[in-house]
Coordinates of C-alpha atoms and ligand atoms in Angstrom, one line a residue:
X1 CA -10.6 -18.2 3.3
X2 CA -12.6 -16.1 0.7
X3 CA -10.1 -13.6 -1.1
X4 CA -11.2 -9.7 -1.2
X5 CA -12.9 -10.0 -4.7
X6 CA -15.5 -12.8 -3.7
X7 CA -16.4 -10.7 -0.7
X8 CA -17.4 -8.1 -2.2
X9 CA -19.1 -10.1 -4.9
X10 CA -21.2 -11.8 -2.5
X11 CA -21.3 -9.2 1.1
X12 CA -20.3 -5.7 -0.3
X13 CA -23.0 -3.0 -0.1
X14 CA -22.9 -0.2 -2.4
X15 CA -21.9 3.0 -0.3
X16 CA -21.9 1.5 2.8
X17 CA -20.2 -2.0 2.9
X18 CA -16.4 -2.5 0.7
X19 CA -13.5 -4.8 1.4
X20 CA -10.1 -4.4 0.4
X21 CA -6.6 -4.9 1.8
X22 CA -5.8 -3.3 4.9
X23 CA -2.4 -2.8 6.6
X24 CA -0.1 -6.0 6.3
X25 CA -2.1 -7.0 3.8
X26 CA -4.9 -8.7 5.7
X27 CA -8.6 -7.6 4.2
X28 CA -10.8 -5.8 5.9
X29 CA -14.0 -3.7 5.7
X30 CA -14.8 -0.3 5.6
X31 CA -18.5 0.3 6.9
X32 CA -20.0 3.7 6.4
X33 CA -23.5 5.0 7.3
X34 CA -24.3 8.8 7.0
X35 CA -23.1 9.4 10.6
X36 CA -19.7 8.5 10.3
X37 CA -17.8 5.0 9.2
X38 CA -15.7 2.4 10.8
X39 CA -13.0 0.1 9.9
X40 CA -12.6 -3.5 10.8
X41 CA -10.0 -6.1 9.7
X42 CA -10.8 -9.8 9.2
X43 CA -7.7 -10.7 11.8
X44 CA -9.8 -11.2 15.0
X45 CA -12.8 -9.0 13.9
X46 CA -10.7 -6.5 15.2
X47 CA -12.3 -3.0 15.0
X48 CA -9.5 -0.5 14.4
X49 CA -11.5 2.4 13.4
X50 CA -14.9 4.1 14.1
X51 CA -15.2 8.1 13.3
X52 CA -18.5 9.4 14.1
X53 CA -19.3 12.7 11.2
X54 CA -17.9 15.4 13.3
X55 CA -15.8 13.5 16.0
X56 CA -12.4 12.9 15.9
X57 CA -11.6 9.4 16.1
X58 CA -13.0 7.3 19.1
X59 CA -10.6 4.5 18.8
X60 CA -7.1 5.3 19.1
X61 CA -4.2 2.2 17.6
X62 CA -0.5 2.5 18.5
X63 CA 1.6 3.4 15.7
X64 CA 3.8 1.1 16.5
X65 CA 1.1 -1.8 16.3
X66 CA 2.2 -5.4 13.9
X67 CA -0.5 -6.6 11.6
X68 CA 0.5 -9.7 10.9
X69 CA -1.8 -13.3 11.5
X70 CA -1.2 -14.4 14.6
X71 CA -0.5 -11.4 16.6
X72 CA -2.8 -8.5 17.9
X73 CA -3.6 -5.8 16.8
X74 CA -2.6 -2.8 19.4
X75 CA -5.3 -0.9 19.8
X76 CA -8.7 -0.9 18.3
X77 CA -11.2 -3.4 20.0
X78 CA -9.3 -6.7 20.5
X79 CA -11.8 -9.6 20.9
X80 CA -10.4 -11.7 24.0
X81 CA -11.9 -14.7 24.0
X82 CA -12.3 -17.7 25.1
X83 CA -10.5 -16.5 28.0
X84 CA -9.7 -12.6 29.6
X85 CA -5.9 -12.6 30.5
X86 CA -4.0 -15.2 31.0
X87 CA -4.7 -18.8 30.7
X88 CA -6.7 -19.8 34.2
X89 CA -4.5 -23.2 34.4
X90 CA -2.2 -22.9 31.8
X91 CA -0.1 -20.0 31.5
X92 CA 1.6 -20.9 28.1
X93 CA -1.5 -20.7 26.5
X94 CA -2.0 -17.5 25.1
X95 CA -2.9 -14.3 26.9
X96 CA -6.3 -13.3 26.2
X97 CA -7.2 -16.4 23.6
X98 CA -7.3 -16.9 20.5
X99 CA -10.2 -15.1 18.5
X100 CA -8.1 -11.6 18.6
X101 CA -5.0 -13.5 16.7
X102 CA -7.2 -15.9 14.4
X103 CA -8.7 -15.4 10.7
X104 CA -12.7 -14.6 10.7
X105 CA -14.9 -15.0 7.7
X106 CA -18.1 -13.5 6.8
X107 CA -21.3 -14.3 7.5
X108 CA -24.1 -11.4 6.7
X109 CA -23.7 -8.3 5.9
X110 CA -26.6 -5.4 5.1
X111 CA -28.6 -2.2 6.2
X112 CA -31.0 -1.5 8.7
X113 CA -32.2 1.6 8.4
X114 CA -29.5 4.2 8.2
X115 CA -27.2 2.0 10.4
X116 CA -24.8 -0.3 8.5
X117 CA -24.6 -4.1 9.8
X118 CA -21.7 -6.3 9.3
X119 CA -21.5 -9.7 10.8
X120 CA -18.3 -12.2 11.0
X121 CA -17.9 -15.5 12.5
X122 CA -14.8 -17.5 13.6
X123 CA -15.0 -21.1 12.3
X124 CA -13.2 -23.5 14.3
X125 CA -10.6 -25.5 13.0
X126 CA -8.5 -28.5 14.7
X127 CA -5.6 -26.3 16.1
X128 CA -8.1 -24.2 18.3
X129 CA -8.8 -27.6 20.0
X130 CA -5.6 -27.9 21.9
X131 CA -6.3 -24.4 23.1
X132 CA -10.0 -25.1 23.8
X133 CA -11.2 -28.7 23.0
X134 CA -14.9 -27.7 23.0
X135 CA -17.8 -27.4 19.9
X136 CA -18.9 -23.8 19.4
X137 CA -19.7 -21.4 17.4
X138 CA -18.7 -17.6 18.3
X139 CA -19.6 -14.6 16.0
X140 CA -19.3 -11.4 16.3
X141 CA -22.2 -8.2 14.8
X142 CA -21.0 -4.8 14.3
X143 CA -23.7 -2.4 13.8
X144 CA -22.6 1.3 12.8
X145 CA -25.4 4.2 13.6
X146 CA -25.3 7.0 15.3
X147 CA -23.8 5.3 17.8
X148 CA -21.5 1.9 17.8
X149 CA -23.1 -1.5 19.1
X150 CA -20.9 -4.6 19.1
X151 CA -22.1 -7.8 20.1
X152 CA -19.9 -11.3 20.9
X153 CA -21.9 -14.4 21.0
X154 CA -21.0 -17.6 22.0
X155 CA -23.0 -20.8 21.3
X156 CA -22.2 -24.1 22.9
X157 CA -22.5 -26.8 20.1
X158 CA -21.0 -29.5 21.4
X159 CA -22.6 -32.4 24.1
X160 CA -20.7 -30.9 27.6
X161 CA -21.1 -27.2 29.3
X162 CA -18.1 -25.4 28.7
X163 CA -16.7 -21.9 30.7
X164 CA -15.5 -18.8 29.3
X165 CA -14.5 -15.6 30.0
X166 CA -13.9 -12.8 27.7
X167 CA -14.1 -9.3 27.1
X168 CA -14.1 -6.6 24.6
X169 CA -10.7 -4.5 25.2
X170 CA -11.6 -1.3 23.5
X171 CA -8.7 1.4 23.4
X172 CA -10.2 4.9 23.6
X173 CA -8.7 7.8 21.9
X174 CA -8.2 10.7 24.5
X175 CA -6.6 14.1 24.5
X176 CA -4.4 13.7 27.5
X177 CA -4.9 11.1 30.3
X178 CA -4.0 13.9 33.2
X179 CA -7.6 15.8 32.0
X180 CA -10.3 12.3 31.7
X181 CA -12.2 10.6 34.4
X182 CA -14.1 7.8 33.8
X183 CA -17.9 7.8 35.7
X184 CA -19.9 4.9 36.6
X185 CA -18.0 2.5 38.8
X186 CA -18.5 4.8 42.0
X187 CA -18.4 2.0 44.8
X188 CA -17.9 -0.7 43.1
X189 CA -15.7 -3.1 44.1
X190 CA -12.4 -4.0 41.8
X191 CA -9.6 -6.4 41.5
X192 CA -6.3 -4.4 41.4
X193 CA -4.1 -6.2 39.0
X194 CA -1.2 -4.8 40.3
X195 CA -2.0 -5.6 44.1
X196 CA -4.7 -8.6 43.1
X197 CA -4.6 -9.5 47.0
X198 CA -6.3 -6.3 47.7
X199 CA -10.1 -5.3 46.9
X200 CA -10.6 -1.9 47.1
X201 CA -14.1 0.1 46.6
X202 CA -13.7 2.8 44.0
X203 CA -14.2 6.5 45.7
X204 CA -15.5 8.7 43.4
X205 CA -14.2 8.9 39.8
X206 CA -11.8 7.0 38.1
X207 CA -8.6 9.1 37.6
X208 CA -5.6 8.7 36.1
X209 CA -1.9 9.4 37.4
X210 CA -0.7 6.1 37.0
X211 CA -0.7 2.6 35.6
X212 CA -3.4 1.3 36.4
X213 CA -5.3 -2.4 35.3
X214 CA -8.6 -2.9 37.4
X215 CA -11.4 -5.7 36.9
X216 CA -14.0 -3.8 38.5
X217 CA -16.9 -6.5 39.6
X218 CA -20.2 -6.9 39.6
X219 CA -20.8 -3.8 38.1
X220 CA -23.9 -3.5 35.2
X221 CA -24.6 0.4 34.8
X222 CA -23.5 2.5 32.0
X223 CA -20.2 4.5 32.4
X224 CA -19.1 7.8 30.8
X225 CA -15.3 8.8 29.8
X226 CA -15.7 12.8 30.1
X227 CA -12.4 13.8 28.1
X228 CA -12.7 17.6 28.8
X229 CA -9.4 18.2 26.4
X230 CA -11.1 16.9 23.3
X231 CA -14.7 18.3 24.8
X232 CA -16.4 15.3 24.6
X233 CA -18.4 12.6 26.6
X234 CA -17.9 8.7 25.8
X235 CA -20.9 6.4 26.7
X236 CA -20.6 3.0 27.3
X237 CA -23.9 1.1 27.6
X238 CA -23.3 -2.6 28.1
X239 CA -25.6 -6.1 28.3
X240 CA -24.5 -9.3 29.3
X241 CA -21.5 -8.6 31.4
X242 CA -21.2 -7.8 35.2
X243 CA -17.4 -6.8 35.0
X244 CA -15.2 -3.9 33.2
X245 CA -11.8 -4.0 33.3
X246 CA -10.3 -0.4 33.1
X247 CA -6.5 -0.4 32.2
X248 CA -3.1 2.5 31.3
X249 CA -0.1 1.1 31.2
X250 CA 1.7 4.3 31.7
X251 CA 5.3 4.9 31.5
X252 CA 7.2 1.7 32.6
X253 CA 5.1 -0.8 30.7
X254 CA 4.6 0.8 27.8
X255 CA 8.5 1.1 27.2
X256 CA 8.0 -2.6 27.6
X257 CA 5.5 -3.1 25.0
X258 CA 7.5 -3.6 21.5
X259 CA 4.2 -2.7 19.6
X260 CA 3.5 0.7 21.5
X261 CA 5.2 3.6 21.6
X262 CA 7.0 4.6 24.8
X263 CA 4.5 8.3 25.2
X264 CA 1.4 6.7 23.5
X265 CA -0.1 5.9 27.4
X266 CA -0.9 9.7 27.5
X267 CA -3.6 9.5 24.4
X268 CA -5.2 6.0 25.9
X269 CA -7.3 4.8 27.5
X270 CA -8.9 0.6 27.8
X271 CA -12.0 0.6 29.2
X272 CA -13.2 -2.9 28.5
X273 CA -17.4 -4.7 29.0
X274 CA -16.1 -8.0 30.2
X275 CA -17.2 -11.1 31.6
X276 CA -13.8 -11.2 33.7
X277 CA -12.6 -12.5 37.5
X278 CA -15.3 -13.7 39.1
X279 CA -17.8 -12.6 36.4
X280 CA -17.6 -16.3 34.1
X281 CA -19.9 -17.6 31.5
X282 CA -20.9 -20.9 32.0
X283 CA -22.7 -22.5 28.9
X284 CA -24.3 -25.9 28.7
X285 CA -25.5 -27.6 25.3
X286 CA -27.2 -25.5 23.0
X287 CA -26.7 -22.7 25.0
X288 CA -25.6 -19.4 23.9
X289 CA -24.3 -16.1 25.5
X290 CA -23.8 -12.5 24.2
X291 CA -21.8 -9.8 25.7
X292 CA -23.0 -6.3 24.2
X293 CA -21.6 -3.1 24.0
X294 CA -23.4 -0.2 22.8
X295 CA -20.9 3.3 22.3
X296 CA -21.9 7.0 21.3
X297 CA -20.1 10.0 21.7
X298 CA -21.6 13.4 23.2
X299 CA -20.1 16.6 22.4
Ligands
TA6_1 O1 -6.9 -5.5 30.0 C1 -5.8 -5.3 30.8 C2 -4.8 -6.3 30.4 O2 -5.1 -7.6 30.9 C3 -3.4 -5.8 31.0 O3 -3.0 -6.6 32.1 C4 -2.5 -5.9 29.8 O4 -1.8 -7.1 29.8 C5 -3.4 -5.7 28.7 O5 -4.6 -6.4 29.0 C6 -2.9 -5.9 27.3 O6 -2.7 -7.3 27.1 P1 -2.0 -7.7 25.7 O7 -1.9 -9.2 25.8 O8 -2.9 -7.2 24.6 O9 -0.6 -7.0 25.7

């Protein structure tokens, strides 16, 4: 893997695009544009920062979360891919793939306007085949405006359709789960995690007095977190994905989590554009797929 020097010899920007060692040591990139600037670490193209001029932060991390290759960061936007959850046959495979615990590199970097574009790529290499024997190529573009647009695509390079599923598990900052409600996903149908034989219809508003981990299905409008402790609406426009999975631990699993501190579930909140459950990708040859998010925050 390029070292931090030869990155910025070949992809910094001046002003907008810098890398340099993050937490752990692992590089990563700041990306600023004049609305605000964002963080992202080469360990899973994991986002871990974006603060729009004038907003407080709109992605919250644990404190207590381990930067280390090979595991997760908590918090941020984790890229699950090529599967959401766990393993659909094999459950010691890991949970939520590989791409969130795996090194990415760089592959373009520059302006467009007065948004800042930065765009990584995971290469495969031989030990990703046990995990998921298939040719592809996956890379991920971050473009920082106004507003915050990610994009995950997938490209089948190899001679036999392959399935994924995948999803991009973003971990909102909030001011107190009691006082948010998430919009959007009135009647919609939803898997219930923690009852998955049930099916329930969401009634009204998503609210929060509870854990609570939902893949809500065939869903494609936009949704708004309206956080009325920190006065501020988050919108969430996505493309290429018909599920969102909306998750809080709350109390009992987060004491569980080693990586997240045992009160952190009242700050959080995971509301994630998937292509989850029922809501697969299924590409043949040649094919590829993108799964788009685009955020921006309203005062
Ligand atoms: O997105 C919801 C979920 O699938 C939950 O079930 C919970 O496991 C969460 O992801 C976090 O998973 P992780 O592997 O990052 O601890």
């Amino acid at each position: 893997m390029m070292n931090i020097e030869a990155m910025n010899n070949q992809y910094s920007v001046e002003n907008r695009i810098v890398f340099k060692e993050g937490e752990g040591g692992i590089p990563m990139a700041r990306l600023t544009c004049p609305a605000g600037f964002a963080e992202v670490y080469l360990l899973g193209a994991h986002l871990t920062s974006w603060k729009p001029k004038d907003q407080k932060p709109v992605l919250w991390v644990s404190r207590e979360a381990i930067f280390k290759e090979g595991k997760a960061i908590r918090g941020g936007i984790p890229v699950c891919w090529p599967w959401f959850g766990a393993h659909p046959t094999d459950k010691e495979k890991p949970a939520h793939g590989f791409a969130r615990t795996s090194m990415w590199s760089v592959k373009s970097s520059g302006i467009d306007g007065t948004c800042t574009r930065l765009t990584l790529k995971l290469e495969p290499k031989e030990d990703m085949r046990s995990l998921f024997p298939h040719d592809f190529e996956l890379e991920y573009e971050i473009l920082l405006c106004e507003r915050l647009k990610v994009r995950l695509t997938t490209r089948n390079m190899g001679s036999e359709n392959f399935n994924i599923s995948q999803a991009l598990h973003s971990y909102f900052s909030v001011g107190d789960i009691d006082s948010v409600r998430l919009d959007g996903l009135e009647q919609i149908a939803y898997i219930d995690q923690l009852q998955p034989s049930t099916s329930p219809v969401q009634q009204g508003p998503v609210l929060f007095d509870r854990e609570v981990d939902r893949i809500y299905q065939d869903t494609v409008g936009d949704l708004t977190l309206r956080d009325d402790c920190l006065s501020r609406k988050i919108h969430i426009h996505r493309s290429g994905s018909s599920s969102v999975v909306v998750w809080n631990p709350w109390v009992d699993k987060s004491t569980r989590m080693a990586d997240f501190g045992d009160d952190e579930y009242t700050e959080m909140l995971c509301i994630e554009s998937s292509n989850a459950g029922a809501d697969r990708v299924e590409l043949s040859p040649g094919q590829s797929h993108s799964l788009t998010t685009l955020y921006s925050v309203e005062s």
